[in-house]
mmCIF file with all atom_site columns, C-alpha atoms in Angstrom:
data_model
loop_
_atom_site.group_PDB
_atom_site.id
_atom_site.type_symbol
_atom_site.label_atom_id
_atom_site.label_alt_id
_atom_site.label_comp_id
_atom_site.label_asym_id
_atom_site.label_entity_id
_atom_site.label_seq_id
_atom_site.pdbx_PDB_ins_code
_atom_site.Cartn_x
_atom_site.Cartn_y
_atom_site.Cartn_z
_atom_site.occupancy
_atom_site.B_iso_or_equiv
_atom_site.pdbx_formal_charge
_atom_site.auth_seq_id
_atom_site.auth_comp_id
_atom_site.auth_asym_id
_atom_site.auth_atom_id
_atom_site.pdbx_PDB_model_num
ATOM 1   C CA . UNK A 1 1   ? 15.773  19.155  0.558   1.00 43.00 ? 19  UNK A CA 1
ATOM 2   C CA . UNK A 1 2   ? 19.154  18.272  2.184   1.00 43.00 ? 20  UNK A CA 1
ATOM 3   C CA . UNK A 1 3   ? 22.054  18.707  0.558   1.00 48.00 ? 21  UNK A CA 1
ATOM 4   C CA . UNK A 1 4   ? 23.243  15.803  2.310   1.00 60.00 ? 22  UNK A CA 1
ATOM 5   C CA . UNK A 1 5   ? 23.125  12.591  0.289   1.00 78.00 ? 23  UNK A CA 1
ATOM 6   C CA . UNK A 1 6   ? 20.444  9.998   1.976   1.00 83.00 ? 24  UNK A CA 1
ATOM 7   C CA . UNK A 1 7   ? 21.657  6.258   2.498   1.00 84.00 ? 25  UNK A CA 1
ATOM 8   C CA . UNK A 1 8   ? 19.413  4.239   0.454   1.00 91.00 ? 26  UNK A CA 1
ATOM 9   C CA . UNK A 1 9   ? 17.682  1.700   2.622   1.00 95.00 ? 27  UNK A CA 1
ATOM 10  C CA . UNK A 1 10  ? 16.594  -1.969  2.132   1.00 96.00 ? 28  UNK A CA 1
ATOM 11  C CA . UNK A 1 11  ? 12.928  -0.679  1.253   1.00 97.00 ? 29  UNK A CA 1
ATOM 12  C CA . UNK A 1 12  ? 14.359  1.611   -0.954  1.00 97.00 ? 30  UNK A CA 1
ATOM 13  C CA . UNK A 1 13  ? 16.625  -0.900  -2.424  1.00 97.00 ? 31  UNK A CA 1
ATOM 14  C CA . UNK A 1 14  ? 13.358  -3.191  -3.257  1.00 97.00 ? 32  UNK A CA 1
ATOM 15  C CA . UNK A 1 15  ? 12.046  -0.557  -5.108  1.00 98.00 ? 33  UNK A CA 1
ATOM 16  C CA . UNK A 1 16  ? 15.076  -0.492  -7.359  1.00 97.00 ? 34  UNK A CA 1
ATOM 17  C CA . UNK A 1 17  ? 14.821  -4.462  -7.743  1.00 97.00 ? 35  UNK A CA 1
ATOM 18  C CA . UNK A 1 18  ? 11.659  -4.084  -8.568  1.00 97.00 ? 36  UNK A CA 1
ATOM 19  C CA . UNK A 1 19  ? 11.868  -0.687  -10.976 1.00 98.00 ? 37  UNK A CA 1
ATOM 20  C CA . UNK A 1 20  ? 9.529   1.251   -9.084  1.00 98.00 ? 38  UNK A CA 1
ATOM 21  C CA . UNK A 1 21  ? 9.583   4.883   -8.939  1.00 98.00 ? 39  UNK A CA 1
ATOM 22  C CA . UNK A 1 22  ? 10.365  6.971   -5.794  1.00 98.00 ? 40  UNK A CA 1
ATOM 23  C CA . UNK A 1 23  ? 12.187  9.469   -4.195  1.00 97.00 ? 41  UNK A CA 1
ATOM 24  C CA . UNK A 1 24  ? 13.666  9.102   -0.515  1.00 97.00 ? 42  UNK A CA 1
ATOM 25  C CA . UNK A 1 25  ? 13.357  12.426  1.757   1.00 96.00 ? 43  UNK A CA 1
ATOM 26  C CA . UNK A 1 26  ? 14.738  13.202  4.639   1.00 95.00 ? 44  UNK A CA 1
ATOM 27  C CA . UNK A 1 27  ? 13.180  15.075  8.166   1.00 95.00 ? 45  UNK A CA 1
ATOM 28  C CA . UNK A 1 28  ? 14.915  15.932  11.516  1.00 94.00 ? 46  UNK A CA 1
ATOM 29  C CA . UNK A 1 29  ? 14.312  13.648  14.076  1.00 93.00 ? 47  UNK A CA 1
ATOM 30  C CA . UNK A 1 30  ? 13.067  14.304  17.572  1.00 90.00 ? 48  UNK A CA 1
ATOM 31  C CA . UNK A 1 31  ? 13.013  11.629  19.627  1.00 90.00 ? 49  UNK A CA 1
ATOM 32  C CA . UNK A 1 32  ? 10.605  12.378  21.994  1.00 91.00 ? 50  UNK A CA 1
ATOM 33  C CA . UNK A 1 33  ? 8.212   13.104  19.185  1.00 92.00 ? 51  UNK A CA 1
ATOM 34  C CA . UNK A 1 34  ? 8.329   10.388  16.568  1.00 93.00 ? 52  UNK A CA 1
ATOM 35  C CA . UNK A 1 35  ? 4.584   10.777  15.507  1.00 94.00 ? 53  UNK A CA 1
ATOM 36  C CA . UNK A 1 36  ? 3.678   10.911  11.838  1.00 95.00 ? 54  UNK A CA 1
ATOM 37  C CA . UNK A 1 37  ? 1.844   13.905  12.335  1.00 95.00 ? 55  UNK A CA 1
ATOM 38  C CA . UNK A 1 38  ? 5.124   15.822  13.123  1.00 95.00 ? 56  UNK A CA 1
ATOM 39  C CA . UNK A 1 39  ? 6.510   13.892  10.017  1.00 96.00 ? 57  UNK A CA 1
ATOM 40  C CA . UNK A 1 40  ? 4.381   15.551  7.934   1.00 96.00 ? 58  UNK A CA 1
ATOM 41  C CA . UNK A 1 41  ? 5.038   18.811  9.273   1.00 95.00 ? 59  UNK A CA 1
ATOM 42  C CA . UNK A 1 42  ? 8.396   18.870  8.767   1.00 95.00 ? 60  UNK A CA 1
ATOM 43  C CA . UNK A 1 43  ? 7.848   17.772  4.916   1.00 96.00 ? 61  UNK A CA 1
ATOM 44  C CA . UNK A 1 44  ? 5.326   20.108  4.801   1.00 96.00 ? 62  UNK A CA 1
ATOM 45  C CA . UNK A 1 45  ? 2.736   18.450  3.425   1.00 97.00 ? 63  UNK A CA 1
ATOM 46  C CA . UNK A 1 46  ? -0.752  17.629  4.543   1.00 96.00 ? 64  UNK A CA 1
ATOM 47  C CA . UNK A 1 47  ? -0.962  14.708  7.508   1.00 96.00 ? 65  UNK A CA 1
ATOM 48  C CA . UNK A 1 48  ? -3.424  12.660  4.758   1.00 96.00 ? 66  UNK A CA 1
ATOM 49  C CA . UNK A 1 49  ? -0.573  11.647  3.180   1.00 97.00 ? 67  UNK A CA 1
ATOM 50  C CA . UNK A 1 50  ? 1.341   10.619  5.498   1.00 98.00 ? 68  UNK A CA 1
ATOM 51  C CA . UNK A 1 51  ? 1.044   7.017   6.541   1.00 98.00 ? 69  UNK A CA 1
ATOM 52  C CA . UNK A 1 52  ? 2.369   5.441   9.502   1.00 97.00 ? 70  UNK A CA 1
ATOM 53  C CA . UNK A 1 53  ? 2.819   1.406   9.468   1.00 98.00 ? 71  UNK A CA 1
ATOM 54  C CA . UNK A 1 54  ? 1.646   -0.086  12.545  1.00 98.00 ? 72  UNK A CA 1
ATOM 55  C CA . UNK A 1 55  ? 2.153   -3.833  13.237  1.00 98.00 ? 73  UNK A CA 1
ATOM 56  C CA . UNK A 1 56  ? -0.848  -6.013  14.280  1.00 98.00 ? 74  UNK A CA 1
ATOM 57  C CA . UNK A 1 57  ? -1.402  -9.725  15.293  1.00 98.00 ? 75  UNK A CA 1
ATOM 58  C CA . UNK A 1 58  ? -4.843  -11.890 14.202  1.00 97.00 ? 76  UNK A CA 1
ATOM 59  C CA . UNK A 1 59  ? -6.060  -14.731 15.472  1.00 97.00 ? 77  UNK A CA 1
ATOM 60  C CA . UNK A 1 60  ? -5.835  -16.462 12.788  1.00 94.00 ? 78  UNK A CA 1
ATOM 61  C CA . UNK A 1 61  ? -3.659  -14.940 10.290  1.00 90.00 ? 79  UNK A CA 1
ATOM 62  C CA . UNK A 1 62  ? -0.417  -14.288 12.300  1.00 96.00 ? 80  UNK A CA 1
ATOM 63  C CA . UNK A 1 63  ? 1.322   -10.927 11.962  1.00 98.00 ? 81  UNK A CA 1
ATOM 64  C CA . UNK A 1 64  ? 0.532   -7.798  9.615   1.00 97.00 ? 82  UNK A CA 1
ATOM 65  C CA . UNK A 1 65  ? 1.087   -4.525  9.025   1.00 98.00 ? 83  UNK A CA 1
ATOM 66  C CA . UNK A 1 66  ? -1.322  -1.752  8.630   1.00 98.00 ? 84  UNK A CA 1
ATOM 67  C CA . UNK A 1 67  ? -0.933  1.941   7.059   1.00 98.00 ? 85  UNK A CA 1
ATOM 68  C CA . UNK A 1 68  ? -3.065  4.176   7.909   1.00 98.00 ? 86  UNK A CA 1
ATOM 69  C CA . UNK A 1 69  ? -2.911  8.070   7.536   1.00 98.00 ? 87  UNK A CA 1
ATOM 70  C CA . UNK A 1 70  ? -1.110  9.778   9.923   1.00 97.00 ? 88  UNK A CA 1
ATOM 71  C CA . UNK A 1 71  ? -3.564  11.449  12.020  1.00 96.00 ? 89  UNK A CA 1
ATOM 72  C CA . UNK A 1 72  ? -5.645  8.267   11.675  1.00 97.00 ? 90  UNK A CA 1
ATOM 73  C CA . UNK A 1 73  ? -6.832  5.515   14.461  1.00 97.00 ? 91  UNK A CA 1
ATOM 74  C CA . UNK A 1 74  ? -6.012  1.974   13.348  1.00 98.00 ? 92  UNK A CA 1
ATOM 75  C CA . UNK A 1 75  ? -10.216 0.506   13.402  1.00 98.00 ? 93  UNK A CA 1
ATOM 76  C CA . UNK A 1 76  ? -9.010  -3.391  14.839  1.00 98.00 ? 94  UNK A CA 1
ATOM 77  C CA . UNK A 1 77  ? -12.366 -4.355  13.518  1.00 97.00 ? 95  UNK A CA 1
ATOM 78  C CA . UNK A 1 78  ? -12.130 -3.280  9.995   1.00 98.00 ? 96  UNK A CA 1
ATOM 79  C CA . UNK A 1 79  ? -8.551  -4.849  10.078  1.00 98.00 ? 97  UNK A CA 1
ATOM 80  C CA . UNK A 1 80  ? -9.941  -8.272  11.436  1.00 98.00 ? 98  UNK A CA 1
ATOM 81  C CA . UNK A 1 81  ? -12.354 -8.452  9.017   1.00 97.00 ? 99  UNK A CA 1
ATOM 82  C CA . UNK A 1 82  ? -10.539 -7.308  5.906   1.00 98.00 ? 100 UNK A CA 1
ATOM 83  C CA . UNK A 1 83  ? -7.488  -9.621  6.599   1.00 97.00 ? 101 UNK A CA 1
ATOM 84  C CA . UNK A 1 84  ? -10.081 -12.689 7.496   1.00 97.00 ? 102 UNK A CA 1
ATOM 85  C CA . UNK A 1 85  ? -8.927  -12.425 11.291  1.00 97.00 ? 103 UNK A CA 1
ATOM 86  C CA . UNK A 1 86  ? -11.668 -12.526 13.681  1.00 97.00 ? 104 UNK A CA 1
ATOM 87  C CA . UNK A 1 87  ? -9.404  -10.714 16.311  1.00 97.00 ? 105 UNK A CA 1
ATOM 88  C CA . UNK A 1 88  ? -6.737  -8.495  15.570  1.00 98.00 ? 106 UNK A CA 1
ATOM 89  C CA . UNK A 1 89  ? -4.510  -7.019  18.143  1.00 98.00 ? 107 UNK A CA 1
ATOM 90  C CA . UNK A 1 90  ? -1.644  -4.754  18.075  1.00 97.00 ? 108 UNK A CA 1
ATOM 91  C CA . UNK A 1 91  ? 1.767   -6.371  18.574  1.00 97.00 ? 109 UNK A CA 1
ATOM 92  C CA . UNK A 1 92  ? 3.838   -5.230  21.706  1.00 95.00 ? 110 UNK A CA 1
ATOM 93  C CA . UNK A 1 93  ? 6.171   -2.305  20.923  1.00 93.00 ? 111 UNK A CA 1
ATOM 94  C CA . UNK A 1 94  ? 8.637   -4.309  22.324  1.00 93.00 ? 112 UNK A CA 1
ATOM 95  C CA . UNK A 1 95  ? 8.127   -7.352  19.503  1.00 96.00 ? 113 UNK A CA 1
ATOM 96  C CA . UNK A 1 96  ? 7.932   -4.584  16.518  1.00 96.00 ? 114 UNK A CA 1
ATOM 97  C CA . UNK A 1 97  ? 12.037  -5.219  16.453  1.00 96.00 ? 115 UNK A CA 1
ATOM 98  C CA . UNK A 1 98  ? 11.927  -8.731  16.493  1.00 96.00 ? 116 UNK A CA 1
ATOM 99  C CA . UNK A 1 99  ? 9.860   -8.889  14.015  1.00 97.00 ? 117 UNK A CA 1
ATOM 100 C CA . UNK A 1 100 ? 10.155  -6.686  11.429  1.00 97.00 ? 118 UNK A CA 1
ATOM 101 C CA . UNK A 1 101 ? 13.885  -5.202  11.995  1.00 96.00 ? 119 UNK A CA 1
ATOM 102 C CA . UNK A 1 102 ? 12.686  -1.771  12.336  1.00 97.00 ? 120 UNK A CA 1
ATOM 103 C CA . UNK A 1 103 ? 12.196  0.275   15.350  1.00 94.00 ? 121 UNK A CA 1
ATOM 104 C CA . UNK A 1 104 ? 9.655   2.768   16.044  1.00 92.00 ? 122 UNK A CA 1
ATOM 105 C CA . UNK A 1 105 ? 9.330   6.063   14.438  1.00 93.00 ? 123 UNK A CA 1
ATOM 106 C CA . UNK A 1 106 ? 11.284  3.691   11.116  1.00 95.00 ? 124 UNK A CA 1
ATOM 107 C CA . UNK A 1 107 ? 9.187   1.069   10.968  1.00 97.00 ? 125 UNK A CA 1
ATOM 108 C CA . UNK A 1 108 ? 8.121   0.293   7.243   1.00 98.00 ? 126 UNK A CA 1
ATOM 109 C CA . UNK A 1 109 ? 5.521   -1.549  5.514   1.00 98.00 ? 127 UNK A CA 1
ATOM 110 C CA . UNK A 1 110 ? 8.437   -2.992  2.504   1.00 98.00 ? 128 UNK A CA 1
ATOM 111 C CA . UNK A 1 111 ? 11.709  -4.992  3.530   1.00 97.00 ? 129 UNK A CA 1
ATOM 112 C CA . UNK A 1 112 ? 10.889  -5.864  6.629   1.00 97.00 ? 130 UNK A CA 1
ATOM 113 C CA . UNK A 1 113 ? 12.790  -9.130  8.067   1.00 95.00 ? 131 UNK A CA 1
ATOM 114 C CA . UNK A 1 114 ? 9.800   -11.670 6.366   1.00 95.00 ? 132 UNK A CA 1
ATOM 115 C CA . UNK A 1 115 ? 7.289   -10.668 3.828   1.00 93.00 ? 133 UNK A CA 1
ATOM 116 C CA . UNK A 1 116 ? 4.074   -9.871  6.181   1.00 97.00 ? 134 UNK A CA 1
ATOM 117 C CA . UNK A 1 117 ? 0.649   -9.118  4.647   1.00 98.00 ? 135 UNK A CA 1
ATOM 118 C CA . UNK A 1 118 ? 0.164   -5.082  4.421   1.00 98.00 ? 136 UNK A CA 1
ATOM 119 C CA . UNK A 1 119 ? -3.450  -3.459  4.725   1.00 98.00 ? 137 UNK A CA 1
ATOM 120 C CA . UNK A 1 120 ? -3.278  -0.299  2.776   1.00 98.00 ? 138 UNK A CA 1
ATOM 121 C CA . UNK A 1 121 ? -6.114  2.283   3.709   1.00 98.00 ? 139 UNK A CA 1
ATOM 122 C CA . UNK A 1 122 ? -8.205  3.159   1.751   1.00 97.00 ? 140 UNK A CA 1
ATOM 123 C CA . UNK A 1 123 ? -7.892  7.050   1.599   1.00 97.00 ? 141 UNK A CA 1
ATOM 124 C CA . UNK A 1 124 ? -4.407  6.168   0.141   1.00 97.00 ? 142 UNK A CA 1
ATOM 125 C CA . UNK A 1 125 ? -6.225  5.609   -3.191  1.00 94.00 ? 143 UNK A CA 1
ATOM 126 C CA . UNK A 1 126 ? -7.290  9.394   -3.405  1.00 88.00 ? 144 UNK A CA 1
ATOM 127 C CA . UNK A 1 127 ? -3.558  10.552  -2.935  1.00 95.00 ? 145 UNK A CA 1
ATOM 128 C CA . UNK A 1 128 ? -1.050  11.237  -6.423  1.00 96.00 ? 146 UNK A CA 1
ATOM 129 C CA . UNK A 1 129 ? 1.616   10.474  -4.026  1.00 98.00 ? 147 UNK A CA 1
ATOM 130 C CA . UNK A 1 130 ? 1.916   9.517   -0.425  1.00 98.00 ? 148 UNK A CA 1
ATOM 131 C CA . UNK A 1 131 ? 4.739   9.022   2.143   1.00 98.00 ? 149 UNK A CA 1
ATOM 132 C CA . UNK A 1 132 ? 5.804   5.901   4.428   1.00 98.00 ? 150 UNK A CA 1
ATOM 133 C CA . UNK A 1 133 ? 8.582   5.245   5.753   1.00 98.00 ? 151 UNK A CA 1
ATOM 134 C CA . UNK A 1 134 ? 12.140  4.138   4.880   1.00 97.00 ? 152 UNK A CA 1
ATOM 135 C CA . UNK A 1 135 ? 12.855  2.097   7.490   1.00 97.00 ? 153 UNK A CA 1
ATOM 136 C CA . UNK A 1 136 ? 14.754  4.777   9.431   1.00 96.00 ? 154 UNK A CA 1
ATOM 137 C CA . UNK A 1 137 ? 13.630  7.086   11.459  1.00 96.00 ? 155 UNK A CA 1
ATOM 138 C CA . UNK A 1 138 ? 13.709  10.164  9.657   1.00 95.00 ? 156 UNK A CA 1
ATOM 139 C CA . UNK A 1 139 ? 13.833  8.759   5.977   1.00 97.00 ? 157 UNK A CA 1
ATOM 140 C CA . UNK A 1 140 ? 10.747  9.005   3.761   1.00 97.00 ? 158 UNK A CA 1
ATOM 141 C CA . UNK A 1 141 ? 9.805   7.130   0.744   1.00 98.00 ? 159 UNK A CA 1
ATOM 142 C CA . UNK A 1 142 ? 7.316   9.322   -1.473  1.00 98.00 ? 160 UNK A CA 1
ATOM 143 C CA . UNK A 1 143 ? 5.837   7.377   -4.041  1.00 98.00 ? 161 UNK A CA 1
ATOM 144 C CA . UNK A 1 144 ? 2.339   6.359   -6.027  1.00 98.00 ? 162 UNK A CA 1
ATOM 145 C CA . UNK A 1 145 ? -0.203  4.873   -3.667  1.00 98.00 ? 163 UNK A CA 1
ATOM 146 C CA . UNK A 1 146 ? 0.055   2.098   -6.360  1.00 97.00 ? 164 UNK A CA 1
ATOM 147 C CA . UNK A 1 147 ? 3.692   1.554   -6.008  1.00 98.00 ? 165 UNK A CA 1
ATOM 148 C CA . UNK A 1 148 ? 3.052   0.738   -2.435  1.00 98.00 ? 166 UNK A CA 1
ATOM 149 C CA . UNK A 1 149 ? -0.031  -1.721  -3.260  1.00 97.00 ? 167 UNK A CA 1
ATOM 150 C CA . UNK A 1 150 ? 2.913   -3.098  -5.792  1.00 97.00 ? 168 UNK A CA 1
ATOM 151 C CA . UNK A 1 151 ? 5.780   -3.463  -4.120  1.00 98.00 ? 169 UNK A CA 1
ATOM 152 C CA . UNK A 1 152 ? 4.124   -4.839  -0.630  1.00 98.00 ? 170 UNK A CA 1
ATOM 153 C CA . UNK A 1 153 ? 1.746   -6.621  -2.452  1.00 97.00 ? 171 UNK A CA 1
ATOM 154 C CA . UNK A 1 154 ? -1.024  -4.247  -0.253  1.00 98.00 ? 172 UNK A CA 1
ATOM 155 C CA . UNK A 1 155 ? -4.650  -5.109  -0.161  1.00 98.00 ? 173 UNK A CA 1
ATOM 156 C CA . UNK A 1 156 ? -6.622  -1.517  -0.397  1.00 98.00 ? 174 UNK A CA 1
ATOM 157 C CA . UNK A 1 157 ? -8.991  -1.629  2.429   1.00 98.00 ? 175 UNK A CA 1
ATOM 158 C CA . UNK A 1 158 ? -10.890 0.961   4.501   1.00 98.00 ? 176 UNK A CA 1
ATOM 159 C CA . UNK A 1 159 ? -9.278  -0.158  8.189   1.00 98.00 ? 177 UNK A CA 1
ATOM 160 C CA . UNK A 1 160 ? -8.960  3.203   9.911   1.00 96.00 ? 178 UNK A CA 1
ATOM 161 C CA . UNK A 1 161 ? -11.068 6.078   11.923  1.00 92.00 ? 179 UNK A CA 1
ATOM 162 C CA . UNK A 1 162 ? -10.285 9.492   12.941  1.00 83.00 ? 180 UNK A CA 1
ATOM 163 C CA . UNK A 1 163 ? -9.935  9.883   16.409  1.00 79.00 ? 181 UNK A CA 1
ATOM 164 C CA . UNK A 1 164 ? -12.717 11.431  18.462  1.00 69.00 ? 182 UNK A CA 1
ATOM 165 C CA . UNK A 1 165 ? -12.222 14.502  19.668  1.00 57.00 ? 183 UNK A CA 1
ATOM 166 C CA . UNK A 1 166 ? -9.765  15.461  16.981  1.00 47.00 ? 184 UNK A CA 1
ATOM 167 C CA . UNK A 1 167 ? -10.126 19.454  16.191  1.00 45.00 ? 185 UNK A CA 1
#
């Protein structure tokens, strides 16, 4: 832990409205390594629960946001089918600003600049706790898979793959 006090952010600052536990944690950032993988490295915990938010376009829902483990593939397919899209797409790194108000590496699936549906996966619902982030690179929120579902208003859904060739 750093002995340094961490800024609360406006994700963490809905989970005070809201009276939801969690604690914020705080990592060194590299930025020409923003992964989630390294994320969970430098907490130290395994990459399972660690969940990255990625930010996706249907064809007939508009925009979304999915979290998905860190070492995890976003599956399009599962995600157009579990948010009643028949296309989904990933959004253009440089719209993920515009959108949401977060950058990448700090993107996060609460706060963001207009309430967007989140996709939770599934493997979130085996975890006591997981991480996503603050909405700064480098700031964690650790808290109940349920908290998440909660305070984003997630639907659970199995919308990720590992990636071949991982090992």
């Amino acid at each position: 832990m750093s002995k340094a006090k961490i800024a609360k952010t406006n994700a963490a600052r809905l989970l005070d409205r809201l009276h939801l536990p969690y604690e914020l944690r705080s990592v060194p950032v590299d930025e020409s390594d923003l992964s989630a993988v390294t994320v969970a490295a430098r907490l130290g915990v395994d990459p399972a629960c660690v969940f990255k938010t990625l930010v996706a376009r249907g064809d007939r829902g508009g925009i979304l946001m999915a979290c998905i483990p860190a070492a995890a593939e976003l599956d399009l397919k599962a995600l157009a089918a579990a948010s009643g899209n028949k296309h989904v797409e990933m959004v253009h790194l440089k719209e993920v600003f515009l959108l949401t108000g977060y950058i990448r590496g700090g993107c996060s699936p609460l706060a963001a600049k207009k309430p967007y549906p989140v996709f939770l996966d599934a493997s979130a619902e085996g975890q006591d706790a997981i991480f996503v982030s603050a909405g700064q690179r480098g700031v964690q929120l650790r808290l109940a898979p349920e908290v998440l579902r909660q305070a984003a208003q997630a639907r659970l859904a199995p919308i990720c793959r590992m990636p071949s060739g991982n090992g």
